[in-house]
Amino acid sequence: MNSHHHRSTLCPVCKSCVLITRLVFLILGTALILSAIPVQAQSEVGRQTYAIPAGTLKSVLVSFGQANGVMISYTESEIAGKRSSGVNGSFTVPEALNILLTDTGLEASKRVEGGFTLRPQTPAITGQTLPLMTVSTSADNLKQGTAEEGYRVSNISGIGLWGERSLRDTPYSMSVVPSDLIENVNAQDLGQIFKMTPLTQASVVQNYTGVPQVIIRGFQSNNPIYDGIPTASATGTAVSVIEVDRVEILSGTSGFLYGGGRVGGAVNYVTKSPTSVPLRTLTFGNYGGTQFYGHTDVGGKFDERGRFGYRVNLLYQGGDTAIGEPVEQKVANAVLDWHITDTLYADVKYTYIDYKKHATQPGFYGMADRYTIDSSKRYSPKWTTNNRESHKVYTSLRWDPNKHFTLRGAFFYQDTWMNVDQAYFFDQGNRNFTQGFLKVDNERLENYGGYIYLDTRFSTFDIDHMLTLGYSSTFHRQYSRADYSAYHENPDSLPLSALKHVPEPDWDVFRTAPRLPIHDSRQNNIQIGDTITFNSQWSAMVGLNYATIISETSAAHFLGAAEYEKSKLTPTVSLIYKPVAALTTYATYMESLESGAAVGSRYTNRGEILPPLVSKQYEIGMKYDINPNFLLSTALFRIEKANQYSDLATPIPTYVQDGLQVHNGVELVLTGKITDNLTIMGGGTLMDISVEKANNPALEGKKPTNASSRMGKIYAEYALPWIEGLSLTGGIYYTGERYANAANTDKMPGYTLYDLGARYMTRMFDKSLVVRLNATNITGKNYWLASDSLGVPRMIAFSASMMF
């Protein structure tokens, strides 16, 4: 079916998406024109006269924010018991903030999305005390997690119904990957990021979704979160690296925070926002092979007071991958924000992704000898495809009517069309394979999501509270129509060398197949949480989530219709103790309601929805600021979850539930600058994982599939002191052995990957220039990302970015 016919059959919602697309491209053109406005016209707000008397730090900050409309984020524990001498006179915003924070032990950090965040004051480093805040004309210096800060992020954007807060005082194991690191390693997709981070296994970027299938604490976490809004399904939720400002990785069960699923952890993709100062960056590069690309990033403010902001990112990529897979990608991302009043903020974001890839690597099943596969070779025929076209719209609102209340809300919508021809190869021994081919023709998928939270601040005697009431909902719908998909099996056993020459099946034979089902998934959460501050050392976070999951499919021509609706009250409680200012310890308990798997088309019970599950997690942890730009985090945990797996039967497996997965483990994460010249991000995970209480005695004590019990990773950068602007980079990433089947008869060996790179910063034509070179998997190691998915071959990527 051609694309013209595809568009002519769009429903009214899709037609509106086309209209939105046209409007957004008009916005893009307008923003690019406005990017030519002189820098002086977009400068920071000028001097203002203040007359704010001394008082508690909280009351002074509220008065300051109301006086100039500047948003200041902080945690109650950070300002508890502190006083300010106020500020009187005529000052710029940064100057006034410096004055009112004098002797509080805090400093203000400017946020890329506007406003400021308070954090512990930076002490003397080289015999000189740094100023409380340095205001720079470089947009990169006005955001957290810069390379100069060792990629250390002080505050997270929010987690579940808990709003923005200090990373160190968050009672969960977390790791944050900022945009500077994503850019500096020339990441083509987010799979590169999860290979590097200590809390995650190297992940498969699934052909159908475009998002990584992240494994955290031995569990797969598929459904992403966008700007704090969870999705009900990964399918149809394509994401691009150019729209991401940071990746916030929560290690551990997140049921109270985000509702159903994500037992091992959750991934929040925080998208880019307008910059407070002008940003003009143009990048040209190569992702490996002949995949050349161009990317522009433009941001700033429309007005002198900084109330109207914009950000535009555009990408074009084309060429062949390192193994000869033709790729073409076009991405457009546009953001507008508006400080409507001194207390009211809103934004709207839009992303368009058009991704086409041919000859994508196949899935391998029933492997008798995994060493026969070479990941540096292509095995699929060129007619296999992976095409996605996606429109995403976000909007958020924040209202701070007074110091006691904050109202936060957000909404997300994504509409995706997919065309996929996927190959599956089944090992018959003697290095011969039979083949299966799945065709998905113009499948449409919609994802909706949103939340609304009300924060209330009050005190009972000497105990401070921030009580949050909220509701969140996420919905996924899969549309189908006649001749939407077909599956063809070729019983001819062929050698590896012949597989890429297999001709395309005659799909017309299958076009009389009955209509495939429409599948709906919904998750609703009614939440209440209280952040309780007893004193400067002790605090607690407690909450309840009444979670409901609804799943329905009308698979009449498979196994009959299947549906269920289940609700459960899932609690959480965290106790936080800070023996000294730089050290936070915590203990956390959390439960999660999880939707049973919706069985895919590659199984005998396709269309079936397995029963819902309840998981539990116990965790104790510690976070310590070794220095202002170096954070150590460690955690001990235990997770209990029902076991779901493929029995890997041939020629077609069945997806089943049996037993309880128990994962006990310890994690360690180090992030930041050890010295002025040396930055590291490293750590590891050790786990004891097994299946218990299985009805099938053969499963008792077995290891869950695709989960490694050992990981150790380190990424490092060293700025050469004798060559100004030159940094050497590199990483070593170890993943231990895993099992490909529930019976543990197919063991995938462990592997170690090595990366090397360099970055050089200089000036050309009086403009900033950054040149980056990265070589990944430099030894050409053959390895398996998952039981059916090959690893990434050796690749060399490079880029050059210039400010204009």
PDB file of N, CA and C in Angstrom, residues 559-596:
ATOM      1  N   LEU A 559      -7.188 -16.909  19.477  1.00  0.00           N
ATOM      2  CA  LEU A 559      -7.575 -17.709  20.632  1.00  0.00           C
ATOM      3  C   LEU A 559      -8.878 -17.224  21.257  1.00  0.00           C
ATOM      4  N   GLY A 560      -9.577 -16.349  20.588  1.00  0.00           N
ATOM      5  CA  GLY A 560     -10.759 -15.762  21.176  1.00  0.00           C
ATOM      6  C   GLY A 560     -10.417 -14.493  21.920  1.00  0.00           C
ATOM      7  N   ALA A 561     -11.455 -13.702  22.239  1.00  0.00           N
ATOM      8  CA  ALA A 561     -11.234 -12.428  22.904  1.00  0.00           C
ATOM      9  C   ALA A 561     -10.656 -12.642  24.292  1.00  0.00           C
ATOM     10  N   ALA A 562      -9.818 -11.703  24.732  1.00  0.00           N
ATOM     11  CA  ALA A 562      -9.221 -11.767  26.064  1.00  0.00           C
ATOM     12  C   ALA A 562      -9.202 -10.367  26.641  1.00  0.00           C
ATOM     13  N   GLU A 563      -9.592 -10.247  27.912  1.00  0.00           N
ATOM     14  CA  GLU A 563      -9.567  -8.952  28.557  1.00  0.00           C
ATOM     15  C   GLU A 563      -9.569  -9.136  30.071  1.00  0.00           C
ATOM     16  N   TYR A 564      -9.063  -8.112  30.775  1.00  0.00           N
ATOM     17  CA  TYR A 564      -9.190  -8.095  32.219  1.00  0.00           C
ATOM     18  C   TYR A 564      -9.026  -6.675  32.723  1.00  0.00           C
ATOM     19  N   GLU A 565      -9.498  -6.464  33.947  1.00  0.00           N
ATOM     20  CA  GLU A 565      -9.311  -5.211  34.661  1.00  0.00           C
ATOM     21  C   GLU A 565      -9.001  -5.565  36.101  1.00  0.00           C
ATOM     22  N   LYS A 566      -7.881  -5.037  36.599  1.00  0.00           N
ATOM     23  CA  LYS A 566      -7.471  -5.347  37.963  1.00  0.00           C
ATOM     24  C   LYS A 566      -6.943  -4.097  38.640  1.00  0.00           C
ATOM     25  N   SER A 567      -7.316  -3.925  39.909  1.00  0.00           N
ATOM     26  CA  SER A 567      -6.856  -2.786  40.687  1.00  0.00           C
ATOM     27  C   SER A 567      -6.206  -3.270  41.976  1.00  0.00           C
ATOM     28  N   LYS A 568      -5.247  -2.482  42.474  1.00  0.00           N
ATOM     29  CA  LYS A 568      -4.581  -2.826  43.724  1.00  0.00           C
ATOM     30  C   LYS A 568      -3.996  -1.569  44.343  1.00  0.00           C
ATOM     31  N   LEU A 569      -4.026  -1.515  45.671  1.00  0.00           N
ATOM     32  CA  LEU A 569      -3.398  -0.434  46.394  1.00  0.00           C
ATOM     33  C   LEU A 569      -1.930  -0.776  46.581  1.00  0.00           C
ATOM     34  N   THR A 570      -1.044  -0.029  45.918  1.00  0.00           N
ATOM     35  CA  THR A 570       0.389  -0.314  45.984  1.00  0.00           C
ATOM     36  C   THR A 570       1.066   0.773  46.811  1.00  0.00           C
ATOM     37  N   PRO A 571       1.638   0.406  47.967  1.00  0.00           N
ATOM     38  CA  PRO A 571       2.229   1.396  48.867  1.00  0.00           C
ATOM     39  C   PRO A 571       3.716   1.594  48.626  1.00  0.00           C
ATOM     40  N   THR A 572       4.231   2.665  49.205  1.00  0.00           N
ATOM     41  CA  THR A 572       5.679   2.867  49.305  1.00  0.00           C
ATOM     42  C   THR A 572       5.968   3.590  50.602  1.00  0.00           C
ATOM     43  N   VAL A 573       7.126   3.344  51.179  1.00  0.00           N
ATOM     44  CA  VAL A 573       7.580   4.073  52.345  1.00  0.00           C
ATOM     45  C   VAL A 573       9.095   4.157  52.288  1.00  0.00           C
ATOM     46  N   SER A 574       9.627   5.348  52.530  1.00  0.00           N
ATOM     47  CA  SER A 574      11.074   5.567  52.551  1.00  0.00           C
ATOM     48  C   SER A 574      11.427   6.352  53.802  1.00  0.00           C
ATOM     49  N   LEU A 575      12.475   5.928  54.472  1.00  0.00           N
ATOM     50  CA  LEU A 575      13.015   6.642  55.621  1.00  0.00           C
ATOM     51  C   LEU A 575      14.415   7.129  55.260  1.00  0.00           C
ATOM     52  N   ILE A 576      14.667   8.428  55.442  1.00  0.00           N
ATOM     53  CA  ILE A 576      15.916   9.050  55.005  1.00  0.00           C
ATOM     54  C   ILE A 576      16.635   9.629  56.225  1.00  0.00           C
ATOM     55  N   TYR A 577      17.921   9.327  56.317  1.00  0.00           N
ATOM     56  CA  TYR A 577      18.740   9.845  57.429  1.00  0.00           C
ATOM     57  C   TYR A 577      20.035  10.416  56.875  1.00  0.00           C
ATOM     58  N   LYS A 578      20.351  11.669  57.305  1.00  0.00           N
ATOM     59  CA  LYS A 578      21.566  12.352  56.856  1.00  0.00           C
ATOM     60  C   LYS A 578      22.456  12.606  58.080  1.00  0.00           C
ATOM     61  N   PRO A 579      23.387  11.677  58.349  1.00  0.00           N
ATOM     62  CA  PRO A 579      24.252  11.870  59.530  1.00  0.00           C
ATOM     63  C   PRO A 579      25.148  13.094  59.410  1.00  0.00           C
ATOM     64  N   VAL A 580      25.584  13.410  58.184  1.00  0.00           N
ATOM     65  CA  VAL A 580      26.336  14.633  57.898  1.00  0.00           C
ATOM     66  C   VAL A 580      25.764  15.218  56.616  1.00  0.00           C
ATOM     67  N   ALA A 581      26.110  16.473  56.330  1.00  0.00           N
ATOM     68  CA  ALA A 581      25.488  17.170  55.208  1.00  0.00           C
ATOM     69  C   ALA A 581      25.751  16.491  53.873  1.00  0.00           C
ATOM     70  N   ALA A 582      26.906  15.853  53.704  1.00  0.00           N
ATOM     71  CA  ALA A 582      27.276  15.286  52.407  1.00  0.00           C
ATOM     72  C   ALA A 582      26.815  13.849  52.225  1.00  0.00           C
ATOM     73  N   LEU A 583      26.192  13.258  53.237  1.00  0.00           N
ATOM     74  CA  LEU A 583      25.835  11.830  53.192  1.00  0.00           C
ATOM     75  C   LEU A 583      24.347  11.645  53.420  1.00  0.00           C
ATOM     76  N   THR A 584      23.710  10.874  52.537  1.00  0.00           N
ATOM     77  CA  THR A 584      22.301  10.516  52.672  1.00  0.00           C
ATOM     78  C   THR A 584      22.176   9.001  52.690  1.00  0.00           C
ATOM     79  N   THR A 585      21.494   8.460  53.689  1.00  0.00           N
ATOM     80  CA  THR A 585      21.181   7.024  53.738  1.00  0.00           C
ATOM     81  C   THR A 585      19.667   6.864  53.718  1.00  0.00           C
ATOM     82  N   TYR A 586      19.210   5.720  53.240  1.00  0.00           N
ATOM     83  CA  TYR A 586      17.760   5.525  53.132  1.00  0.00           C
ATOM     84  C   TYR A 586      17.402   4.048  53.139  1.00  0.00           C
ATOM     85  N   ALA A 587      16.128   3.785  53.453  1.00  0.00           N
ATOM     86  CA  ALA A 587      15.537   2.455  53.330  1.00  0.00           C
ATOM     87  C   ALA A 587      14.175   2.630  52.676  1.00  0.00           C
ATOM     88  N   THR A 588      13.872   1.812  51.661  1.00  0.00           N
ATOM     89  CA  THR A 588      12.646   1.977  50.876  1.00  0.00           C
ATOM     90  C   THR A 588      11.975   0.635  50.631  1.00  0.00           C
ATOM     91  N   TYR A 589      10.640   0.648  50.716  1.00  0.00           N
ATOM     92  CA  TYR A 589       9.826  -0.507  50.319  1.00  0.00           C
ATOM     93  C   TYR A 589       8.807  -0.033  49.293  1.00  0.00           C
ATOM     94  N   MET A 590       8.599  -0.852  48.234  1.00  0.00           N
ATOM     95  CA  MET A 590       7.645  -0.468  47.202  1.00  0.00           C
ATOM     96  C   MET A 590       7.026  -1.701  46.571  1.00  0.00           C
ATOM     97  N   GLU A 591       5.752  -1.581  46.180  1.00  0.00           N
ATOM     98  CA  GLU A 591       5.057  -2.635  45.445  1.00  0.00           C
ATOM     99  C   GLU A 591       4.670  -2.116  44.066  1.00  0.00           C
ATOM    100  N   SER A 592       4.403  -3.084  43.170  1.00  0.00           N
ATOM    101  CA  SER A 592       4.041  -2.709  41.803  1.00  0.00           C
ATOM    102  C   SER A 592       3.032  -3.694  41.235  1.00  0.00           C
ATOM    103  N   LEU A 593       1.983  -3.168  40.631  1.00  0.00           N
ATOM    104  CA  LEU A 593       1.031  -3.973  39.871  1.00  0.00           C
ATOM    105  C   LEU A 593       1.473  -3.975  38.421  1.00  0.00           C
ATOM    106  N   GLU A 594       1.588  -5.169  37.839  1.00  0.00           N
ATOM    107  CA  GLU A 594       2.117  -5.285  36.483  1.00  0.00           C
ATOM    108  C   GLU A 594       1.119  -6.013  35.590  1.00  0.00           C
ATOM    109  N   SER A 595       0.923  -5.475  34.406  1.00  0.00           N
ATOM    110  CA  SER A 595       0.083  -6.134  33.414  1.00  0.00           C
ATOM    111  C   SER A 595       0.752  -7.410  32.927  1.00  0.00           C
ATOM    112  N   GLY A 596      -0.034  -8.481  32.816  1.00  0.00           N
ATOM    113  CA  GLY A 596       0.499  -9.688  32.202  1.00  0.00           C
ATOM    114  C   GLY A 596       0.821  -9.435  30.744  1.00  0.00           C
TER     115      GLY A 596
END
